[in-house]
Coordinates of C-alpha atoms and ligand atoms in Angstrom, one line a residue:
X156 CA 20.6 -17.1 24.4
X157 CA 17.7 -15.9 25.9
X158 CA 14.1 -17.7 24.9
X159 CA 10.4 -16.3 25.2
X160 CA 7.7 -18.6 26.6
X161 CA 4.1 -18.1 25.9
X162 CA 1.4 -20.1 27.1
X163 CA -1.6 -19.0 24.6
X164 CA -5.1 -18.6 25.2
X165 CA -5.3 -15.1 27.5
X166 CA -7.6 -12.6 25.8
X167 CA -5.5 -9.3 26.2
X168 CA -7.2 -6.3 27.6
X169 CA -5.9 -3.0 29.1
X170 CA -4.0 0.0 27.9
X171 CA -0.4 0.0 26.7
X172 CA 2.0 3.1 26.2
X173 CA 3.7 2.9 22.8
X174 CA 7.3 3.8 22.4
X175 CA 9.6 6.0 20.1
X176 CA 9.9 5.1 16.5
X177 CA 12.9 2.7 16.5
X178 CA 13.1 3.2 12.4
X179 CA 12.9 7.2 13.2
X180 CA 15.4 7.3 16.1
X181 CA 18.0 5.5 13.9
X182 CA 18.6 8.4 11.7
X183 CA 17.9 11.0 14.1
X184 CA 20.9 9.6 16.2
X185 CA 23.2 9.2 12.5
X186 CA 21.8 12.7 12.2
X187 CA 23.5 14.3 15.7
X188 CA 26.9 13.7 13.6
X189 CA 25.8 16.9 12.1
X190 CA 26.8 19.4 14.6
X191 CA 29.7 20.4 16.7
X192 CA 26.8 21.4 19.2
X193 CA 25.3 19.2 21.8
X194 CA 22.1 17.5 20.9
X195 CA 19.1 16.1 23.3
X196 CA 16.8 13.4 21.7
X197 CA 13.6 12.1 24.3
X198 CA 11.8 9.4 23.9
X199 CA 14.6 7.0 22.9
X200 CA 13.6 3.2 22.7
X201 CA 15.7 0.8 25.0
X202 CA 16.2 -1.4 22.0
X203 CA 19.4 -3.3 21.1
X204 CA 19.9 -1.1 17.9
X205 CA 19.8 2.2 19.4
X206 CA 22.3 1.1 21.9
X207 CA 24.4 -0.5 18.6
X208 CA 24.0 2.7 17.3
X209 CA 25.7 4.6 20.4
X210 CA 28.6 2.5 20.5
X211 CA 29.0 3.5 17.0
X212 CA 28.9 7.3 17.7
X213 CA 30.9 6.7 21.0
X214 CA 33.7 4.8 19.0
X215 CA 33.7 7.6 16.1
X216 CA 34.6 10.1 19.4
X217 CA 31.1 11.3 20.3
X218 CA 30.0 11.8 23.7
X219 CA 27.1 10.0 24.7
X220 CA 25.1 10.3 27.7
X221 CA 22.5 8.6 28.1
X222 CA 19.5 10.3 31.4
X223 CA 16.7 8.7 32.8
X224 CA 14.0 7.8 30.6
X225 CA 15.9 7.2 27.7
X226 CA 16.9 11.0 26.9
X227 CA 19.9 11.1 25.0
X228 CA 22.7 13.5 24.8
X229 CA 25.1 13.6 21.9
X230 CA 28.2 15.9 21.6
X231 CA 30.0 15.1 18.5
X232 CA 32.1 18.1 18.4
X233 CA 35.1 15.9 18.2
X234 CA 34.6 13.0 16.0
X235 CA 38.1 11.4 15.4
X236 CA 37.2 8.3 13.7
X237 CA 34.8 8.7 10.1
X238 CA 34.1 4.8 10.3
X239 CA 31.5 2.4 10.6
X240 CA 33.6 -1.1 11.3
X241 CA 32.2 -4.4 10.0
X242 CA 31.3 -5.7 13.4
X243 CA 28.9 -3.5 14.3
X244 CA 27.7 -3.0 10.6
X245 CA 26.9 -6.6 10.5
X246 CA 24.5 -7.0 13.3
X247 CA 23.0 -3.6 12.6
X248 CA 22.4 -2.8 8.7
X249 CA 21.0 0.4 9.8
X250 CA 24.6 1.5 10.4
X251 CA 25.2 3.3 7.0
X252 CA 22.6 6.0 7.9
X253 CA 26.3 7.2 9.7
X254 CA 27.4 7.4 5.4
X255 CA 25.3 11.0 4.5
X256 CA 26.5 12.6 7.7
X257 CA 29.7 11.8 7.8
X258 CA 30.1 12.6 4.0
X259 CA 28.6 15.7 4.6
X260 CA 30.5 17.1 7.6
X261 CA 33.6 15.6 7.2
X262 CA 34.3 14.6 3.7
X263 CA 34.6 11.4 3.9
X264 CA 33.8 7.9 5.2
X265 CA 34.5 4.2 5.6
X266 CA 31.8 2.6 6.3
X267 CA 31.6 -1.2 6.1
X268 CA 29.1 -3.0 3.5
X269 CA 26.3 -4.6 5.0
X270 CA 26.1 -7.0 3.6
X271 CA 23.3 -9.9 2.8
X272 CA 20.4 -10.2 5.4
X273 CA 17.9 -12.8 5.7
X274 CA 15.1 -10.7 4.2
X275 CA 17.0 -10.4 1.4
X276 CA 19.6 -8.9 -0.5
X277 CA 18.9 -5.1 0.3
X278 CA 21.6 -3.5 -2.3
X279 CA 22.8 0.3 -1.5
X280 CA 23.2 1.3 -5.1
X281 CA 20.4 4.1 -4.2
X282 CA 23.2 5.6 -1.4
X283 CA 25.9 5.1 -3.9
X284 CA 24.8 7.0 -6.8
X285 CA 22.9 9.6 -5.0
X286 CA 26.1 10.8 -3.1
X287 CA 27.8 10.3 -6.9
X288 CA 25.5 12.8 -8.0
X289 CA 26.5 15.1 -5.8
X290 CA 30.1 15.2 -6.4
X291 CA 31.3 12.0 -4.1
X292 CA 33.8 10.1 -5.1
X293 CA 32.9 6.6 -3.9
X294 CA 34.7 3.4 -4.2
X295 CA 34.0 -0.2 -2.6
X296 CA 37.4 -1.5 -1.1
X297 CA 38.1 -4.3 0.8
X298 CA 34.4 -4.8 1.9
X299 CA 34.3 -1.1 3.0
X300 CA 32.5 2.0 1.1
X301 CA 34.7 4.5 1.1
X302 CA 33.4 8.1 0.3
X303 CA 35.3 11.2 -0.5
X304 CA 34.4 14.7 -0.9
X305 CA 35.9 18.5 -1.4
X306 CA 32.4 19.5 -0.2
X307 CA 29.4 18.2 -1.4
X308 CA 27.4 20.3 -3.9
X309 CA 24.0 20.2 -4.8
X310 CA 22.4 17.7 -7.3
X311 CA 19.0 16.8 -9.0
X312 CA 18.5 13.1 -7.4
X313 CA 15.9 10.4 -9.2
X314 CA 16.2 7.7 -6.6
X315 CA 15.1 4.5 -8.9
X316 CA 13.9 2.8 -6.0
X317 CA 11.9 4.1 -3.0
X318 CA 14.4 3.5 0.1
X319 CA 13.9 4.8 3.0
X320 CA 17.6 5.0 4.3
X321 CA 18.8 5.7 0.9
X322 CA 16.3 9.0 1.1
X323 CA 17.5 9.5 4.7
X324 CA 21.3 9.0 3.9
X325 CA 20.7 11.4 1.0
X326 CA 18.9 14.0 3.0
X327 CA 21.4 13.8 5.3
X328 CA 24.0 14.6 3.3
X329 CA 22.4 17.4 1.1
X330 CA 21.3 19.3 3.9
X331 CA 25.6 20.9 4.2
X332 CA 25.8 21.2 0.9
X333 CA 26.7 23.7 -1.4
X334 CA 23.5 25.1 -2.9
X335 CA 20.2 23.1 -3.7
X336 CA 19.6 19.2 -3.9
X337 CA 15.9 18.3 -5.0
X338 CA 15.1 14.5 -4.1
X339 CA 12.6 12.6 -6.5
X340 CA 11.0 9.3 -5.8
X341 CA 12.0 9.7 -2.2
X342 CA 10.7 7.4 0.7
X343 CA 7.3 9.4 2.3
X344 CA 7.2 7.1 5.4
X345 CA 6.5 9.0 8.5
X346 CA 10.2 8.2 9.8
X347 CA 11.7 10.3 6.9
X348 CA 9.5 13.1 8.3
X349 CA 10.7 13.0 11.6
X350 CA 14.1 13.0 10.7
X351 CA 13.3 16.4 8.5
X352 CA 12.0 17.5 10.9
X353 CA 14.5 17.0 13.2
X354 CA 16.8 18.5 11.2
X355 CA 14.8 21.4 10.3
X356 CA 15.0 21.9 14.1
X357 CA 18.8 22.3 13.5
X358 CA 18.8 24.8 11.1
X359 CA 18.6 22.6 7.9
X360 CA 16.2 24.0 4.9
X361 CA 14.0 21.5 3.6
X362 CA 10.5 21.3 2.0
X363 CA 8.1 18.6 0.6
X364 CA 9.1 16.2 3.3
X365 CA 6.8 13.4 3.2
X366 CA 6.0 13.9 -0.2
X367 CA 7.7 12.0 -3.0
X368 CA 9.7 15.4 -3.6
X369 CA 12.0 17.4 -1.3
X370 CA 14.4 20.5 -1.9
X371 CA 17.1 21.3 0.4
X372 CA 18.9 24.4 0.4
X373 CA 22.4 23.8 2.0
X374 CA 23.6 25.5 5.1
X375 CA 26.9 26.5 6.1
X376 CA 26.6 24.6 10.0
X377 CA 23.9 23.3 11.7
X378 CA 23.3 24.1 15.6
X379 CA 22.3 21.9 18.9
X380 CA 18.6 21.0 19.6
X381 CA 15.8 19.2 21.7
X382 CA 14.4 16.9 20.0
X383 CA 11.4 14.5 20.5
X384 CA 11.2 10.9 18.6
X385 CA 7.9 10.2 16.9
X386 CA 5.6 6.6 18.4
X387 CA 6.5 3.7 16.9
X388 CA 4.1 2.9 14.4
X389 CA 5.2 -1.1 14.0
X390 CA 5.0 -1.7 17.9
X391 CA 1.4 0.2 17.6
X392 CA 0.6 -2.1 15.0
X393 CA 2.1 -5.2 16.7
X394 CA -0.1 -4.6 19.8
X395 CA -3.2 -4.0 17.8
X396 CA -2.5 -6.9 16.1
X397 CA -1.9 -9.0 19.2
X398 CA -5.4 -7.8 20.6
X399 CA -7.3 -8.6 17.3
X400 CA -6.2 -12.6 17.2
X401 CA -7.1 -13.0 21.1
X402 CA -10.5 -11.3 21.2
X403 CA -9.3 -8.4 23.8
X404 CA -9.8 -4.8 23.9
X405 CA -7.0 -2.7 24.2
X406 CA -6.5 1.2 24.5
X407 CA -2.8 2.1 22.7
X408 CA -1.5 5.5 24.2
X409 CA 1.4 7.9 23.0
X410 CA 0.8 6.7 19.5
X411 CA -0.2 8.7 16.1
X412 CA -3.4 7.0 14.4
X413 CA -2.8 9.2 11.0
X414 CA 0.9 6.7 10.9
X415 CA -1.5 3.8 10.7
X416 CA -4.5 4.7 8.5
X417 CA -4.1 1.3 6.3
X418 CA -3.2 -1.0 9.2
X419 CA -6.2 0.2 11.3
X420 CA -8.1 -0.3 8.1
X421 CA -7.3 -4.1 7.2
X422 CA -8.4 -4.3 10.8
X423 CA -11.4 -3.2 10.5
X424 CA -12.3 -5.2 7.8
X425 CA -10.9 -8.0 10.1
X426 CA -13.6 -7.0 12.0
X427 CA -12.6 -5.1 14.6
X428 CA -14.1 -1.9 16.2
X429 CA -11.9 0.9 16.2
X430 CA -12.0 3.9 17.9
X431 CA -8.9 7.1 17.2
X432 CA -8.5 10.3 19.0
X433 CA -5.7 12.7 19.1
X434 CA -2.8 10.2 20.6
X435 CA -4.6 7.2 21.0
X436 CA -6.1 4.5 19.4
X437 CA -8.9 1.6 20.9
X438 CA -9.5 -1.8 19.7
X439 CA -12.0 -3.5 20.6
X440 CA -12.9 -7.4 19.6
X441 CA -14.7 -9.1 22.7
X442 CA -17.8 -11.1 20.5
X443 CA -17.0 -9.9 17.0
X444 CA -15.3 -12.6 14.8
X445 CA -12.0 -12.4 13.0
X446 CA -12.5 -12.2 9.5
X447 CA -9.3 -13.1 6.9
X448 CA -8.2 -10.1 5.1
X449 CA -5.9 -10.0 2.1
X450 CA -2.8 -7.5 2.6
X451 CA -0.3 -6.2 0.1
X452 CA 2.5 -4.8 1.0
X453 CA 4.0 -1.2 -0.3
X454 CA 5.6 1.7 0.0
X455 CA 4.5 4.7 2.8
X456 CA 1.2 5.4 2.8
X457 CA 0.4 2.1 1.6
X458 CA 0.4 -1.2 3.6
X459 CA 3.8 -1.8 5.9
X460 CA 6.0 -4.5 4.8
X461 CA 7.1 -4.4 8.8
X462 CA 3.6 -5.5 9.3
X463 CA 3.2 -8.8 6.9
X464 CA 4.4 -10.9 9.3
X465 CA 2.1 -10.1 11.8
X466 CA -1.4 -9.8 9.1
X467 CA -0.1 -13.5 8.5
X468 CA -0.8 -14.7 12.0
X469 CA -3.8 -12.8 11.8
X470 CA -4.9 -14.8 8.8
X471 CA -4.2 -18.1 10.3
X472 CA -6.5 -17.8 12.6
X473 CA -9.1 -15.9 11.0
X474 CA -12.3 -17.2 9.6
X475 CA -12.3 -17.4 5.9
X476 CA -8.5 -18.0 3.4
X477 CA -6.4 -14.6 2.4
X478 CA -3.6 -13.7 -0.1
X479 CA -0.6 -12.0 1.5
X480 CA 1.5 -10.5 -1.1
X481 CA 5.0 -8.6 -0.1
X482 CA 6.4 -6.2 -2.8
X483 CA 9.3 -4.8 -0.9
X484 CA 11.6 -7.4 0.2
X485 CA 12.2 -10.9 -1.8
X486 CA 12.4 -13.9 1.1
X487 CA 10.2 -12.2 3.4
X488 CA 8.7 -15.2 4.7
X489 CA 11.2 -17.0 6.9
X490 CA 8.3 -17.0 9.5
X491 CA 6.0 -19.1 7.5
X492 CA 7.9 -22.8 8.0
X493 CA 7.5 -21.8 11.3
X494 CA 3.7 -20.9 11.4
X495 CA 3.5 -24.0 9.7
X496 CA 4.9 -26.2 11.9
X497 CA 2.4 -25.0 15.1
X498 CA -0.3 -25.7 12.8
X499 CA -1.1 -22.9 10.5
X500 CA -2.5 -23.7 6.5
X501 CA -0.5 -22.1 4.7
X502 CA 1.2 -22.0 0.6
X503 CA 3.1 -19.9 -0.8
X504 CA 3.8 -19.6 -4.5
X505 CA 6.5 -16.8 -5.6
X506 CA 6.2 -13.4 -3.4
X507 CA 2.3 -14.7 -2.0
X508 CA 1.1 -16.9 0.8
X509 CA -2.3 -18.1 0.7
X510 CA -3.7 -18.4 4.5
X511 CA -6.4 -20.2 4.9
X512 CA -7.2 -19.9 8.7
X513 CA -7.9 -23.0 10.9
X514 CA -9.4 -23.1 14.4
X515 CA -6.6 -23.2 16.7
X516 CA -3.2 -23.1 16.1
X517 CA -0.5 -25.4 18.6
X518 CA 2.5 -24.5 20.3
X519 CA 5.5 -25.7 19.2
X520 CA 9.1 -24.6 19.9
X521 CA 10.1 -22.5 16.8
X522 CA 13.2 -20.3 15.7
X523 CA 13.2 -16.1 15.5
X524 CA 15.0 -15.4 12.2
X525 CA 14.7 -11.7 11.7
X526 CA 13.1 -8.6 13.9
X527 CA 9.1 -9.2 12.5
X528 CA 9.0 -13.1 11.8
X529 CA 9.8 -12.8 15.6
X530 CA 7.1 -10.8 16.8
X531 CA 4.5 -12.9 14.5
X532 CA 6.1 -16.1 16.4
X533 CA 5.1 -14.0 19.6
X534 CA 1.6 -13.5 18.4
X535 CA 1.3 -17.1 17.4
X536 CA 2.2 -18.2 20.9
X537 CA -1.0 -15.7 21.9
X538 CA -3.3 -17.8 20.7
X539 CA -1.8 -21.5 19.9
X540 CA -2.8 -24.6 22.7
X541 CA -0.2 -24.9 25.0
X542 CA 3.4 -23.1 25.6
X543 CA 5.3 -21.9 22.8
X544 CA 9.3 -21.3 23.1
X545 CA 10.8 -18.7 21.0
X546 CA 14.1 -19.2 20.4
X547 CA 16.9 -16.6 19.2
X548 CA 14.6 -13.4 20.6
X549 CA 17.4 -11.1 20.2
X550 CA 16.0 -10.6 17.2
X551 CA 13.2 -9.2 19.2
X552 CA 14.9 -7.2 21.7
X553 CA 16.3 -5.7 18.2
X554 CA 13.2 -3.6 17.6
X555 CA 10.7 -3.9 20.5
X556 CA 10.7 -2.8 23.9
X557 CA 10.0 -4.4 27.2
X558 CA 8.0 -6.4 24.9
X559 CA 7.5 -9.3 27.3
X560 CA 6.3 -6.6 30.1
X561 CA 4.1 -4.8 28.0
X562 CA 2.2 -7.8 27.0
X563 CA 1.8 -9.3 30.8
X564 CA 0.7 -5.7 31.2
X565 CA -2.6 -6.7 29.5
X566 CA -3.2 -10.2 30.6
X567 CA -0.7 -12.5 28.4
X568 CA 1.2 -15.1 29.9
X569 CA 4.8 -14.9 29.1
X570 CA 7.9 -15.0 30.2
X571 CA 11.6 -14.9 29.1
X572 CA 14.0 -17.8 29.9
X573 CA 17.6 -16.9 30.1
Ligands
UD1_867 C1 13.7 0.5 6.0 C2 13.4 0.1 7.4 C3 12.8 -1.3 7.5 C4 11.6 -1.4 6.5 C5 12.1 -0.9 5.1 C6 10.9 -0.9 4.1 C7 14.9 1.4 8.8 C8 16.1 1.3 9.7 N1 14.5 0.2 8.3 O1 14.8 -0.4 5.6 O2 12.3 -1.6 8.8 O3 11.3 -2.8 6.3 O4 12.6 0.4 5.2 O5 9.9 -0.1 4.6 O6 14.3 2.4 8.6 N2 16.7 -1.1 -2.5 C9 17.5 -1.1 -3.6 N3 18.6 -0.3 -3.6 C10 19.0 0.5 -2.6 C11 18.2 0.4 -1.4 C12 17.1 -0.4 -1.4 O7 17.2 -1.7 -4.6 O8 20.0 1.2 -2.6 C13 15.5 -2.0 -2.4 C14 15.6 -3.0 -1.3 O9 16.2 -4.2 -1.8 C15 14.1 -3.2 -1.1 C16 13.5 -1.8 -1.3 O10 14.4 -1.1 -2.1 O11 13.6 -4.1 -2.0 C17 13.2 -1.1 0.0 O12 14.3 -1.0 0.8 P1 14.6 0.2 1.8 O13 13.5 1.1 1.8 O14 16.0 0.7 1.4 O15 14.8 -0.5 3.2 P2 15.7 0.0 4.3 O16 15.8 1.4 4.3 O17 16.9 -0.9 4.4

């Protein structure tokens, strides 16, 4: 299993080129299931889930092809198998965004339940009765949801939760529908626009995405397309982040500032300068001093829950204590025992950690446990004494790309043991 080794202390400066949304590339490939026509999507992440993801449309009978620079092809015209199987569901929860489409093409799907996961339970009752609603019949069976349908028809949805793949799954599946499906409460993150957007690009009807409200007007077929994923606002984030905590400056390119109005905020009031033009953002903290900042985590626009992990670092090593609260996910904090142990103050009482920042944090061999507690280990190792080993980075490899290049790139030292 391969290990990351960081020796800390390198204050990063440079540029770095962010890359396609992994959370918006996801759907957009669950989404090519759609059409009998071929499909391109560009700027594809080399991530582990994406290629997950392509096994999974390769094994339902899609042809996949896969050109330089990460452009994908899909050709699902002939898609003989309507199943997600447990062993790919299990490493990739992501997997029932294949549920909507599949529903809403085929009339019907097995797709395995995903189970637990170490951020916490994650239920699917959202997918379930939003798919009821609009005429599914769907029954859990031997570990597996399996979803029938005539044809779907259109339906009035009230999600009770905000869930971004349950709005996706549902989108998904309304947009071959007979007649109109009108989503309330529905995920606004910037991911669930792209994928509208995407589909809009096929022929779908949809309106109000982004807002809390979207209509879609069925459509008897959708057609092929060129598509091109949105930056990844978590990796943008991630770097800016990683800059902030060693003092650099650092110029993020291919990214879109308006994704990250509350992140670049909070570091701001961390006090960083911060500079934003069309596709690129610039961070600058060589002589300024790293203030704590309290974060609470919500739902699209407010602050990212993919980002706590990485605030957290920040506020171990910032001047001044800070409360970190997370609203979405219960147990979102497996990174904290680990913070801990290379040093950092911190307590946590129910669903908030109290950081209070010391001088220098220590290196210390410590364990990945899901896709963000990994990178805030990463960042950790930035700025701790001494060479930290992550263990268990495939976490990592999960949901950032060339992550070990991209920070050498700008001056850190870090390598990956095998
Ligand atoms: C997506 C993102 C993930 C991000 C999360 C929140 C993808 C592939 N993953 O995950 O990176 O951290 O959004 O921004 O896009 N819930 C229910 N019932 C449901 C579904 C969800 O109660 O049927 C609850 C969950 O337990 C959680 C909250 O709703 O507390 C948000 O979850 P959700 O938005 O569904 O997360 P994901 O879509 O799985």
């Amino acid at each position: 299993m391969d290990k990351l080794a960081i020796t800390g202390g390198a204050q990063l400066e440079g540029s770095v080129t962010i890359s396609g949304a992994k959370n918006a590339t996801l759907p957009i490939l669950a989404a090519t299931l759609l059409t009998d026509e071929p499909v391109c999507i560009s700027n594809v992440p080399h991530l582990q889930d994406v290629t997950t993801t392509i096994e999974l449309l390769g094994r339902m009978g899609a042809k996949v092809t896969v050109h330089e620079q990460m452009e994908i092809e899909v050709d699902a015209a002939e898609i003989t198998e309507r199943q997600a199987p447990y062993d790919l569901v299990k490493t990739m929860r992501a997997s029932i965004l294949v549920l909507g489409p599949l529903l809403g093409r085929f009339g019907e799907a097995d797709v395995s339940l995903p189970g637990g996961c170490a951020i916490g339970a994650r239920p699917i009752d959202v997918h379930v009765k939003g798919l009821q609603a609009m005429g599914a019949d769907v029954d859990i069976i031997d570990g597996y949801i399996r979803a029938r349908a005539q044809r779907l028809h259109g339906a009035h949805i009230v999600m009770d939760v905000v869930s971004v793949t349950g709005t996706e799954n549902l989108l998904m599946a309304a947009v071959l529908a007979e007649g109109e499906t009108i989503l309330e409460n529905a995920a606004k993150e910037p991911e669930v626009e792209d994928l509208a957007e995407f589909l809009i690009s096929m022929g779908a009807s949809i309106s109000g995405a982004g807002s809390s409200k979207m209509t879609v007007r069925g459509v008897e077929r959708l057609h092929g397309t060129n598509y091109r994923v949105q930056p990844d606002r978590i990796e943008a984030g991630t770097f800016l982040v990683a800059a902030a905590i060693t003092g650099g400056h650092l110029r993020l390119k291919k990214v879109n500032p308006s994704h990250l109005e509350n992140v670049l905020q909070k570091l701001q009031q961390a006090g960083a300068s911060i500079e934003i033009g069309d596709d690129w953002i610039e961070l600058d903290m060589r002589g300024r001093e790293l203030k704590s900042v309290d974060i609470s985590t919500e739902v699209y626009p407010g602050f990212p829950t993919d980002m706590q992990a990485q605030f957290v670092v920040l506020d171990a090593v910032a001047n001044g204590a800070a409360a970190v609260t997370e609203n979405i996910f219960e147990n979102r904090f497996m990174h904290i025992p680990e913070l801990q142990r290379m040093g950092a103050n911190i307590s946590l009482s129910g669903n908030t950690a109290v950081v209070r920042g010391v001088n220098q944090l220590k290196a210390a061999p410590v364990m990945a446990t899901d896709l963000r507690a990994s990178a805030s280990l990463v960042l950790a190792g930035l700025v701790a004494e001494g060479e930290t080993i992550v263990d268990r980075i495939y976490h990592i490899d999960r949901g950032y790309e060339c992550i070990e290049e991209k920070l050498r790139q700008i001056g850190a030292q870090i390598r990956r043991l095998p």
